[in-house]
CSV table of C-alpha atoms and ligand atoms in Angstrom, one decimal:
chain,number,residue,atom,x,y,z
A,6,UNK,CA,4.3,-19.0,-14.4
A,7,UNK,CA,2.4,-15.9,-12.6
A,8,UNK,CA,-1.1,-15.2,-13.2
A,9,UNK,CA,-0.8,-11.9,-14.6
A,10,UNK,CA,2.4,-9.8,-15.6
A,11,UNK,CA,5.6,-11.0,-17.5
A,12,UNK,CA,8.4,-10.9,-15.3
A,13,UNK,CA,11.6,-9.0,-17.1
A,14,UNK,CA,13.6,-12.3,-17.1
A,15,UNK,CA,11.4,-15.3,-16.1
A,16,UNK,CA,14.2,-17.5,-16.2
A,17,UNK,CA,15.8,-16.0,-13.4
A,18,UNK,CA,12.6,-16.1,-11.5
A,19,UNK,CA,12.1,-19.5,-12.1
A,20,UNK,CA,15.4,-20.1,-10.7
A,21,UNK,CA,15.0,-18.4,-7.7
A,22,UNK,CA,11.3,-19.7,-7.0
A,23,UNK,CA,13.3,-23.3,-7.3
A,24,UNK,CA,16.5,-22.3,-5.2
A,25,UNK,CA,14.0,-21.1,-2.5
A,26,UNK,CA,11.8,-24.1,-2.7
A,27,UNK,CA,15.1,-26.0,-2.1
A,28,UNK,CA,16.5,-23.8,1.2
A,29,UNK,CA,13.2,-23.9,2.9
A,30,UNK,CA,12.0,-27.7,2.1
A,31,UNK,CA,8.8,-28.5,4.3
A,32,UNK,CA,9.6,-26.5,7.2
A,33,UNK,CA,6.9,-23.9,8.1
A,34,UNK,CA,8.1,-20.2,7.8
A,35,UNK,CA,6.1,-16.8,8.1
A,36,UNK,CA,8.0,-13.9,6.3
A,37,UNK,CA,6.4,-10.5,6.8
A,38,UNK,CA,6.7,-8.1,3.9
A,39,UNK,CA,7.0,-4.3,5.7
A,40,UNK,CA,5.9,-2.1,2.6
A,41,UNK,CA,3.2,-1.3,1.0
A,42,UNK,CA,4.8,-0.9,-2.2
A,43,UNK,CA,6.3,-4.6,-1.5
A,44,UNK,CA,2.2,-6.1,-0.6
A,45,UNK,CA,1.3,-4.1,-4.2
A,46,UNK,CA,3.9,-6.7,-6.1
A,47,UNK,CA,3.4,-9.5,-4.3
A,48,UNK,CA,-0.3,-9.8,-5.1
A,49,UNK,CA,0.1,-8.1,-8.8
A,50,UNK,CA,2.7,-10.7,-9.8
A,51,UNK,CA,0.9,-13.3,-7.7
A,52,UNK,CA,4.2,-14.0,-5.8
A,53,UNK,CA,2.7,-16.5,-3.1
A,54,UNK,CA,1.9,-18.9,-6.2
A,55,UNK,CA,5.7,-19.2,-6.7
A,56,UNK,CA,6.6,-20.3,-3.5
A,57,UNK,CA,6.1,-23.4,-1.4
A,58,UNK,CA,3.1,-23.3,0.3
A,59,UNK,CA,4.6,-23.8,3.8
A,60,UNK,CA,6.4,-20.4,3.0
A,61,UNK,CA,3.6,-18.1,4.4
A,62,UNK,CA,3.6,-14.2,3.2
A,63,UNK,CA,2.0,-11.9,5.7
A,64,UNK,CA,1.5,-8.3,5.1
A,65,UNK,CA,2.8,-5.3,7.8
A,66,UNK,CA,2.5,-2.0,8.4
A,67,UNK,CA,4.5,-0.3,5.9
A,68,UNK,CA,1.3,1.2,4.3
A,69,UNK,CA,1.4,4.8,5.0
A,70,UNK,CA,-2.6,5.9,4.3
A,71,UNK,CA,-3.5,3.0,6.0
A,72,UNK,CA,-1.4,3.3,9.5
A,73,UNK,CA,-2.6,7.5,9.8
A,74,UNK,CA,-5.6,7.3,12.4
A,75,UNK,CA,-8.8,8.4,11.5
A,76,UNK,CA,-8.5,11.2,13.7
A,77,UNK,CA,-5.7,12.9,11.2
A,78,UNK,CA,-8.7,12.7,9.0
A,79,UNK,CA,-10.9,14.2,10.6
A,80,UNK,CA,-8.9,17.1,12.0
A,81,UNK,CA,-7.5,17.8,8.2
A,82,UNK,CA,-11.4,18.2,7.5
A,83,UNK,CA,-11.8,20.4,10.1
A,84,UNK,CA,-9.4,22.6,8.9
A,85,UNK,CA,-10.7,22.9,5.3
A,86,UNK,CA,-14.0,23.4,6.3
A,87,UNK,CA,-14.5,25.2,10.0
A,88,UNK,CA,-11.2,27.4,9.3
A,89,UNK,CA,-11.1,27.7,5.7
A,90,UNK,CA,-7.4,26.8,5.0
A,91,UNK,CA,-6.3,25.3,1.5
A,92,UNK,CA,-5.4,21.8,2.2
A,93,UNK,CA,-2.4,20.4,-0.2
A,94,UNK,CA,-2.3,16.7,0.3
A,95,UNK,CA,-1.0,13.6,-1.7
A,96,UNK,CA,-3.7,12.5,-3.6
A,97,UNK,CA,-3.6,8.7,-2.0
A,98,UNK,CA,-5.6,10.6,1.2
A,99,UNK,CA,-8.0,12.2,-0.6
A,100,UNK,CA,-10.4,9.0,0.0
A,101,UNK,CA,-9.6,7.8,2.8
A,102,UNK,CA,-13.3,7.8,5.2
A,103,UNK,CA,-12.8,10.2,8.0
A,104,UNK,CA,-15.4,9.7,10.7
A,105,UNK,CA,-18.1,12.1,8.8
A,106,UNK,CA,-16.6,12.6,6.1
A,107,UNK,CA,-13.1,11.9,3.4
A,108,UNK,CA,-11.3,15.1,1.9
A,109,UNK,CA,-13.3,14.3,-1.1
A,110,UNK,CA,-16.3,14.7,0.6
A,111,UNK,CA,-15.6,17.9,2.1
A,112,UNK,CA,-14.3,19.4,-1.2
A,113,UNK,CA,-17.7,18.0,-2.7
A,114,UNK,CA,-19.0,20.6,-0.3
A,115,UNK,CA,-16.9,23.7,-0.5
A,116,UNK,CA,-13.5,22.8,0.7
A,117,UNK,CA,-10.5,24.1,-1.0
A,118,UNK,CA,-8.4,20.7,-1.1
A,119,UNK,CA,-5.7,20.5,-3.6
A,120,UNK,CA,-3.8,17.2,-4.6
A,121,UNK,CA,-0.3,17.7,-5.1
A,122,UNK,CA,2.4,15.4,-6.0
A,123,UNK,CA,5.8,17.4,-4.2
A,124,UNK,CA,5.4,19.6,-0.7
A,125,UNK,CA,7.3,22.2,-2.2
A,126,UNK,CA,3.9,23.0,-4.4
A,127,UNK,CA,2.3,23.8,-0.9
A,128,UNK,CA,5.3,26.0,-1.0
A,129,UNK,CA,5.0,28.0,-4.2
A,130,UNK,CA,1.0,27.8,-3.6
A,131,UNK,CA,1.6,30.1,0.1
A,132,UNK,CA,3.7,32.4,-2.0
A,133,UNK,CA,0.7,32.7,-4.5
A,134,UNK,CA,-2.0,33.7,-1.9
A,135,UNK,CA,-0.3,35.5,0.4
A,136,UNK,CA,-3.7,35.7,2.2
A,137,UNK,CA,-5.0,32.4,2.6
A,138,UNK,CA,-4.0,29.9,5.5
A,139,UNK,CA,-2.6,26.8,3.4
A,140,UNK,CA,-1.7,23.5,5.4
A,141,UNK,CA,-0.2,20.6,4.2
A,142,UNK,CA,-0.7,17.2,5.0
A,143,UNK,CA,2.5,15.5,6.4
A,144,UNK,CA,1.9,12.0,6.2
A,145,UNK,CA,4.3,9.0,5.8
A,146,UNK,CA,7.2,7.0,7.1
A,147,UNK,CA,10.8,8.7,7.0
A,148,UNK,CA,10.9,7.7,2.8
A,149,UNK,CA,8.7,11.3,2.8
A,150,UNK,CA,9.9,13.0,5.8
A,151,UNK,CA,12.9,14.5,4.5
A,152,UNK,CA,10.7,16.4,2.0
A,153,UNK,CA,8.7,17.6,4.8
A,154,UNK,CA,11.5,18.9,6.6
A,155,UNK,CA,12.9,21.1,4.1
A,156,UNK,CA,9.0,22.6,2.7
A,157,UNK,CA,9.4,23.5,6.6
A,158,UNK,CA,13.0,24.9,6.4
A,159,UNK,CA,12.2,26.7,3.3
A,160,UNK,CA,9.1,28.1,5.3
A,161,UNK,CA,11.0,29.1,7.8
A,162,UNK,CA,14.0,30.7,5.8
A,163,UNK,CA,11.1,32.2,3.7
A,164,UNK,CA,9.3,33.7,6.5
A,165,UNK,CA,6.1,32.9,5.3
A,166,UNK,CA,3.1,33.2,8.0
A,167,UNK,CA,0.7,31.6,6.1
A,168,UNK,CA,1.9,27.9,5.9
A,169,UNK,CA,2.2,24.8,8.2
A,170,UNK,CA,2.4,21.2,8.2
A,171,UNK,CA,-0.1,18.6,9.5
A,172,UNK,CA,2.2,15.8,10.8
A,173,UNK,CA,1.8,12.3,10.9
A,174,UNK,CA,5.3,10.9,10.3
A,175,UNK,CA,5.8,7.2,11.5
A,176,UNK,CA,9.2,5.4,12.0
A,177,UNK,CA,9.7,1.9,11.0
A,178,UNK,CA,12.0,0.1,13.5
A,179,UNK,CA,9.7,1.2,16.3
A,180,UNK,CA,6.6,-0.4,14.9
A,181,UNK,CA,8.8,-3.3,14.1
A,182,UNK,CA,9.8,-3.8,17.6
A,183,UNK,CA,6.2,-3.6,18.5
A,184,UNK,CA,5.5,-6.5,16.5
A,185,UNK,CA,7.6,-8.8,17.8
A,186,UNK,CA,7.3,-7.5,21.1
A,187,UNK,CA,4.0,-8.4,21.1
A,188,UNK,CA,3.7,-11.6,19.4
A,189,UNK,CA,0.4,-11.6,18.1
A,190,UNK,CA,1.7,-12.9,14.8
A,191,UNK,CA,4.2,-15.7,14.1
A,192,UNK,CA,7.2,-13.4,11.8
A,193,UNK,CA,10.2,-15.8,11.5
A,194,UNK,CA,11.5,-13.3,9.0
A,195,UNK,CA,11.1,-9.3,7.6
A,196,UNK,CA,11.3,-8.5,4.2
A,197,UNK,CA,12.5,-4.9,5.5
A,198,UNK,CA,11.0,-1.7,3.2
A,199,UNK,CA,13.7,-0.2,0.3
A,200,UNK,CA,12.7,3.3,0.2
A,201,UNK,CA,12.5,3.8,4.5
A,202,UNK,CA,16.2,2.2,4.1
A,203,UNK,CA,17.6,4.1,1.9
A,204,UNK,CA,17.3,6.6,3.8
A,205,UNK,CA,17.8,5.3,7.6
A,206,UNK,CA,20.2,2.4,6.7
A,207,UNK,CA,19.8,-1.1,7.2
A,208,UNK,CA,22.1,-0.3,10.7
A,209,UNK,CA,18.1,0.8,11.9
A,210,UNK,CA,17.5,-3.0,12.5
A,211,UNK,CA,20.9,-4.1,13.8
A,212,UNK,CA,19.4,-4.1,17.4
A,213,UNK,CA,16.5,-5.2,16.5
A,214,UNK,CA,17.6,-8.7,14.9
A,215,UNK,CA,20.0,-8.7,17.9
A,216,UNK,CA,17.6,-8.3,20.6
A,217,UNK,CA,14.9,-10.5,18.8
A,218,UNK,CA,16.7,-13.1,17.3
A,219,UNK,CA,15.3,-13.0,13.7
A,220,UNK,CA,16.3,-12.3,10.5
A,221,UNK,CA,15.8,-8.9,8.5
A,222,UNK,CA,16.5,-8.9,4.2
A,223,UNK,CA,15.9,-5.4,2.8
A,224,UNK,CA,14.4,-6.0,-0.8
A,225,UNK,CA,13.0,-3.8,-3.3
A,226,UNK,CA,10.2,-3.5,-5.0
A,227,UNK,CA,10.3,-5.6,-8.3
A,228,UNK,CA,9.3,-9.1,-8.4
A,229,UNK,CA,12.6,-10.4,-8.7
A,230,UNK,CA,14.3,-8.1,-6.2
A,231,UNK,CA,11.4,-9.5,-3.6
A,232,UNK,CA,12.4,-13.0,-4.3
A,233,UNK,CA,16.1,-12.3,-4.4
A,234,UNK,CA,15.6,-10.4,-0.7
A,235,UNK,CA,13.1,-13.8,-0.1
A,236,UNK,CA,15.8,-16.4,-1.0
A,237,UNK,CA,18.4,-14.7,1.4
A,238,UNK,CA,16.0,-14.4,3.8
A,239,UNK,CA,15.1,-18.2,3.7
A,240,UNK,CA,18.8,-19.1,4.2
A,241,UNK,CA,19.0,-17.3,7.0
A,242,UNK,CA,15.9,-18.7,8.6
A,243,UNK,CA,17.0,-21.9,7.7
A,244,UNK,CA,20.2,-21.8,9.5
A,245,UNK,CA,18.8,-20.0,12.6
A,246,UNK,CA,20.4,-17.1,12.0
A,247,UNK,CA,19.7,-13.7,13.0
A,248,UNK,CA,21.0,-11.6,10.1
A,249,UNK,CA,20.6,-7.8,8.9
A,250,UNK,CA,21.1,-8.2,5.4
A,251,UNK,CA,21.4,-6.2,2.0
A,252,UNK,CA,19.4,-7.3,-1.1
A,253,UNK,CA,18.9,-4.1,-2.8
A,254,UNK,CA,22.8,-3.1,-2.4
A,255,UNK,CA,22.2,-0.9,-5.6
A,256,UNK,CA,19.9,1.8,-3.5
A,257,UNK,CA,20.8,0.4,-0.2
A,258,UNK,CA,23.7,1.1,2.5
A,259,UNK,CA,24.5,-0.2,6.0
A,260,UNK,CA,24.8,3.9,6.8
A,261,UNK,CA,21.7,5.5,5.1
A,262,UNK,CA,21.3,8.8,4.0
A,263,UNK,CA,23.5,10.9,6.5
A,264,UNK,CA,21.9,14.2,4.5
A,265,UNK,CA,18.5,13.2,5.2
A,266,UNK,CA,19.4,12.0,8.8
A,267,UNK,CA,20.6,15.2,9.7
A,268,UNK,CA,17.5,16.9,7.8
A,269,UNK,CA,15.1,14.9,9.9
A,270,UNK,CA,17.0,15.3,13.6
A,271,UNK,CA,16.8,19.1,12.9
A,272,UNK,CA,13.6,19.7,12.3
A,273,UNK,CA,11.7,16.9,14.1
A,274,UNK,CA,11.8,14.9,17.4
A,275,UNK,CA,10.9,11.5,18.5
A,276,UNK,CA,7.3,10.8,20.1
A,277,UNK,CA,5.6,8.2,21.0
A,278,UNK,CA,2.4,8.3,18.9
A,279,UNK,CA,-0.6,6.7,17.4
A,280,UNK,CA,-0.8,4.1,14.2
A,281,UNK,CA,-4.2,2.8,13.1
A,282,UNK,CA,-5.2,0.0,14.8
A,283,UNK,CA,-1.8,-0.2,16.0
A,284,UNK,CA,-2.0,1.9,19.2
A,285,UNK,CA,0.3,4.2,20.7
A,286,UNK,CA,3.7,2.7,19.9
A,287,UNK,CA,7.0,3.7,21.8
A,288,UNK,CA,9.1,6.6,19.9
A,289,UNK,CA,7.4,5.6,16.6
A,290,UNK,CA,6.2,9.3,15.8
A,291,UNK,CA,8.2,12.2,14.7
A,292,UNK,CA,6.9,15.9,15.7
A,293,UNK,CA,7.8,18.8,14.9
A,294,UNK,CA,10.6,20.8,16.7
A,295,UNK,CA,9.7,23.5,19.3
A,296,UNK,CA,12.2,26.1,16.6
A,297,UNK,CA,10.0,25.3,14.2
A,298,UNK,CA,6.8,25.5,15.8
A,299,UNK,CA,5.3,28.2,14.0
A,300,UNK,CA,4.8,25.8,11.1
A,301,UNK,CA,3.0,23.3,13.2
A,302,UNK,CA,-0.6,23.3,12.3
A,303,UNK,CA,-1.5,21.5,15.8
A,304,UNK,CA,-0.3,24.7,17.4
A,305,UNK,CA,-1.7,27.3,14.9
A,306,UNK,CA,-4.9,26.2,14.8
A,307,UNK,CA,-7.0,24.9,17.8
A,308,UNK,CA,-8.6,21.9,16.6
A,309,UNK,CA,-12.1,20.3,17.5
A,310,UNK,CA,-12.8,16.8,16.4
A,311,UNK,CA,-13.9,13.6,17.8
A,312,UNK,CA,-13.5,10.2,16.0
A,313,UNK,CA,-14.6,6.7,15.9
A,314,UNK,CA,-13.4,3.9,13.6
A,315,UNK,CA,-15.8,2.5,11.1
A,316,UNK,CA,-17.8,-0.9,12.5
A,317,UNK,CA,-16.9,-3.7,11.1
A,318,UNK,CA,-13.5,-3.2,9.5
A,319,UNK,CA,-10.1,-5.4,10.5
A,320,UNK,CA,-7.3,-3.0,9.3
A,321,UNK,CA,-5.7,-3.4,12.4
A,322,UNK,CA,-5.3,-6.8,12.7
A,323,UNK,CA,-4.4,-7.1,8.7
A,324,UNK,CA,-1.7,-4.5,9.8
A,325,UNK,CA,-0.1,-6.7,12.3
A,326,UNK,CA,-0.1,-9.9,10.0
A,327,UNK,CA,-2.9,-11.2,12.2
A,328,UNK,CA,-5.1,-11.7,9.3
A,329,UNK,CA,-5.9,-11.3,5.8
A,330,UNK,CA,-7.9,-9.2,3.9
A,331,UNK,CA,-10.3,-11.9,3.1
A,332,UNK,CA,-11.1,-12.6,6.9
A,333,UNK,CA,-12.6,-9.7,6.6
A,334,UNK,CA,-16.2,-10.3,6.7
A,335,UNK,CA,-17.0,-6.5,4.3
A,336,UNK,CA,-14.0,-7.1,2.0
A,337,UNK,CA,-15.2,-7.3,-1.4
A,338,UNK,CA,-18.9,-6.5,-0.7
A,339,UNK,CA,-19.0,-3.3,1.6
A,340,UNK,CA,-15.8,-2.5,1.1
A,341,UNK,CA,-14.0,-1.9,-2.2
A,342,UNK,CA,-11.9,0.4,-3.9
A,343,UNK,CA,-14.9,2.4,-5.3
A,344,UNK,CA,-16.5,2.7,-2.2
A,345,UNK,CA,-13.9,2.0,0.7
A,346,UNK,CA,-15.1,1.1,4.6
A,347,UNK,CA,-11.2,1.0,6.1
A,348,UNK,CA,-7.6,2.9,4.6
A,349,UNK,CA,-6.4,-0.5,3.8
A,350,UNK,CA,-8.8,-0.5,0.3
A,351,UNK,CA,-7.8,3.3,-0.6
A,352,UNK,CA,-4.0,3.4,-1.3
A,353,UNK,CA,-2.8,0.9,-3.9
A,354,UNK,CA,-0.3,0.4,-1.2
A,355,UNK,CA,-3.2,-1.2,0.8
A,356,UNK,CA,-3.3,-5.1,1.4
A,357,UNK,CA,-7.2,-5.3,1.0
A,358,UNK,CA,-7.3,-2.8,-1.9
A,359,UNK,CA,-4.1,-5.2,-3.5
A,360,UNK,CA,-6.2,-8.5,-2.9
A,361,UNK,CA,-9.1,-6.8,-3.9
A,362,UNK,CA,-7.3,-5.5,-7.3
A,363,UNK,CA,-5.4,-8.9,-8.2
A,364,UNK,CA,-6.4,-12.3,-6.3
B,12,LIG,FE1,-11.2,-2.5,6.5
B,12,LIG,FE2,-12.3,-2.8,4.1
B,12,LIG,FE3,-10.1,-4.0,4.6
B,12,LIG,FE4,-12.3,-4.8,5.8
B,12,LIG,S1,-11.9,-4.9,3.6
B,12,LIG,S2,-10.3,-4.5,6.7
B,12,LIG,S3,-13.4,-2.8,6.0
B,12,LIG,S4,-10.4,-1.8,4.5
């Protein structure tokens, strides 16, 4: 049925694939899948070939190494190797080509750059070495925020002098609006992203389906959980409707996470700020409080870099579901996972590192 993995029960996919097949019939529809982690099943359990081809599948921006400018790159460079602070970053980042140079790069030539998997280990690693500056790298929608607020908190409770946070924290509804505010793609439909959910609640898009008149379906990340959230979200583009919707009820609510909500409003503020290839976006950044400023690496450190984007490469447009990996005229050749031109072929969260790995 799909090129490559076994689903868990193929039956039932079968029987969605059909029941979708059925709701939509020839009409044209563009569903935009927000996540990352959703673009990484679709292409690894070749989704698109279940579905009718009038029933397009267009990637978004729900990628978090590939929507963090090249700038943060550059300036988390700059800090490894002009001021000699330990950088403890998720390992996704390590590759991704900063103007000169990746973190990989700069490690190949002295930098102390350390991949960690929690940003409490930046914590315990401050304690350690008392006398080295550490920084970590603060990357991500508001799935990861909530751990970056409390390795700040901690700091803070801690007292430690010798730790702060690199921010670039995105927020989903924002870049959402953007998207249909500008039109550049056709989006009759979002697959909305499970993990951001969780913890804002699906009430983040109520406006936004209101105001825009389009359907939103929050779905998971397993193949069947993205064709359950596909099947509702056919219905309801079918009948017109404009519909906030629930298919991954079992990590899911309407509410969110009220902890992490309060987590996030105490330590960070809204901004507008800066998304690859996006632009500056209206209130789609997070910084850090002025209480907590101390921890701010922007304001410990004064910090020198200038940045260009690498020639040739379409991330941007990818991004907004203007086109697809394949339009782009490197992918494949230039560009590939071994030796990436663009973030969208570093994280496996990437739509040209995804189409790269499985079409
Ligand atoms: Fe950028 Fe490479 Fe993707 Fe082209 S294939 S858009 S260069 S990441």
């Amino acid at each position: 049925m799909n090129g490559s993995k076994d689903f868990k029960d193929p039956v039932l996919a079968k029987k969605l694939s059909a029941a979708i097949a059925a709701v939509v019939g020839d009409a044209p529809f563009s569903i935009m899948e927000v996540c990352g982690g959703q673009t990484h099943t679709i292409y690894k359990y070749r989704l698109r070939e279940m579905l009718p081809p009038n029933l397009r599948l267009v990637s978004g921006p729900g990628c978090p190494v590939c929507v963090t400018p090249i700038d943060y790159i550059d300036k988390a460079v700059f800090l490894a190797l002009e001021k000699g602070a330990t950088i403890y970053t998720f390992g996704d980042l390590m590759r991704v080509p900063g103007t000169t140079l990746s973190l990989e790069q700069a490690q190949a030539e002295g930098a102390d750059v350390q991949p960690v998997y929690s940003p409490l280990q930046a914590l315990a690693a401050a304690r350690e070495f008392p006398g080295r500056q550490a920084v970590f790298l603060g990357i991500g929608f508001e799935t990861t925020l909530p751990g970056i607020g409390l390795l700040i908190k901690q700091a803070q409770e801690a007292d430690l002098g010798n730790l702060s946070v690199l921010l670039s924290a995105k927020r989903v509804p924002p870049v959402l609006e953007a998207l249909l505010a500008g039109g550049q793609a056709r989006i009759d439909g979002f697959v909305t992203p499970g993990h951001v959910t969780a913890i804002i609640g699906t009430k983040a898009y109520d406006a936004l389906c209101e105001n825009y008149h389009v359907p939103m379906v929050v779905g998971g990340f397993e193949p069947l959980d993205l064709l359950g959230a596909i099947h509702l979200l056919s219905k309801e583009m079918v009948a017109g409707g404009q519909g906030n919707r629930n298919a991954y009820s079992r990590v899911v609510s309407h509410a969110g996470n009220r902890k992490a909500q309060a987590l996030l409003e105490a330590v960070f503020e809204v901004k507008d700020d800066a998304l690859r290839g996006l632009g500056v976006i209206p209130r789609a950044g997070y910084a850090i409080r002025e209480a907590y400023g101390r921890y701010d690496a922007e304001r410990r450190f004064e910090i020198a870099t200038r940045s260009c984007e690498p020639d040739g490469c379409i991330c941007g447009e990818i991004l907004c579901g203007v086109k697809a990996p394949a339009d782009c005229p490197l992918f494949g050749t230039v560009c590939t996972p071994g030796s990436p031109v663009g973030s969208c072929m570093v994280s496996n969260e990437g739509a040209c590192n995804a189409a790269f790995l499985f079409d």
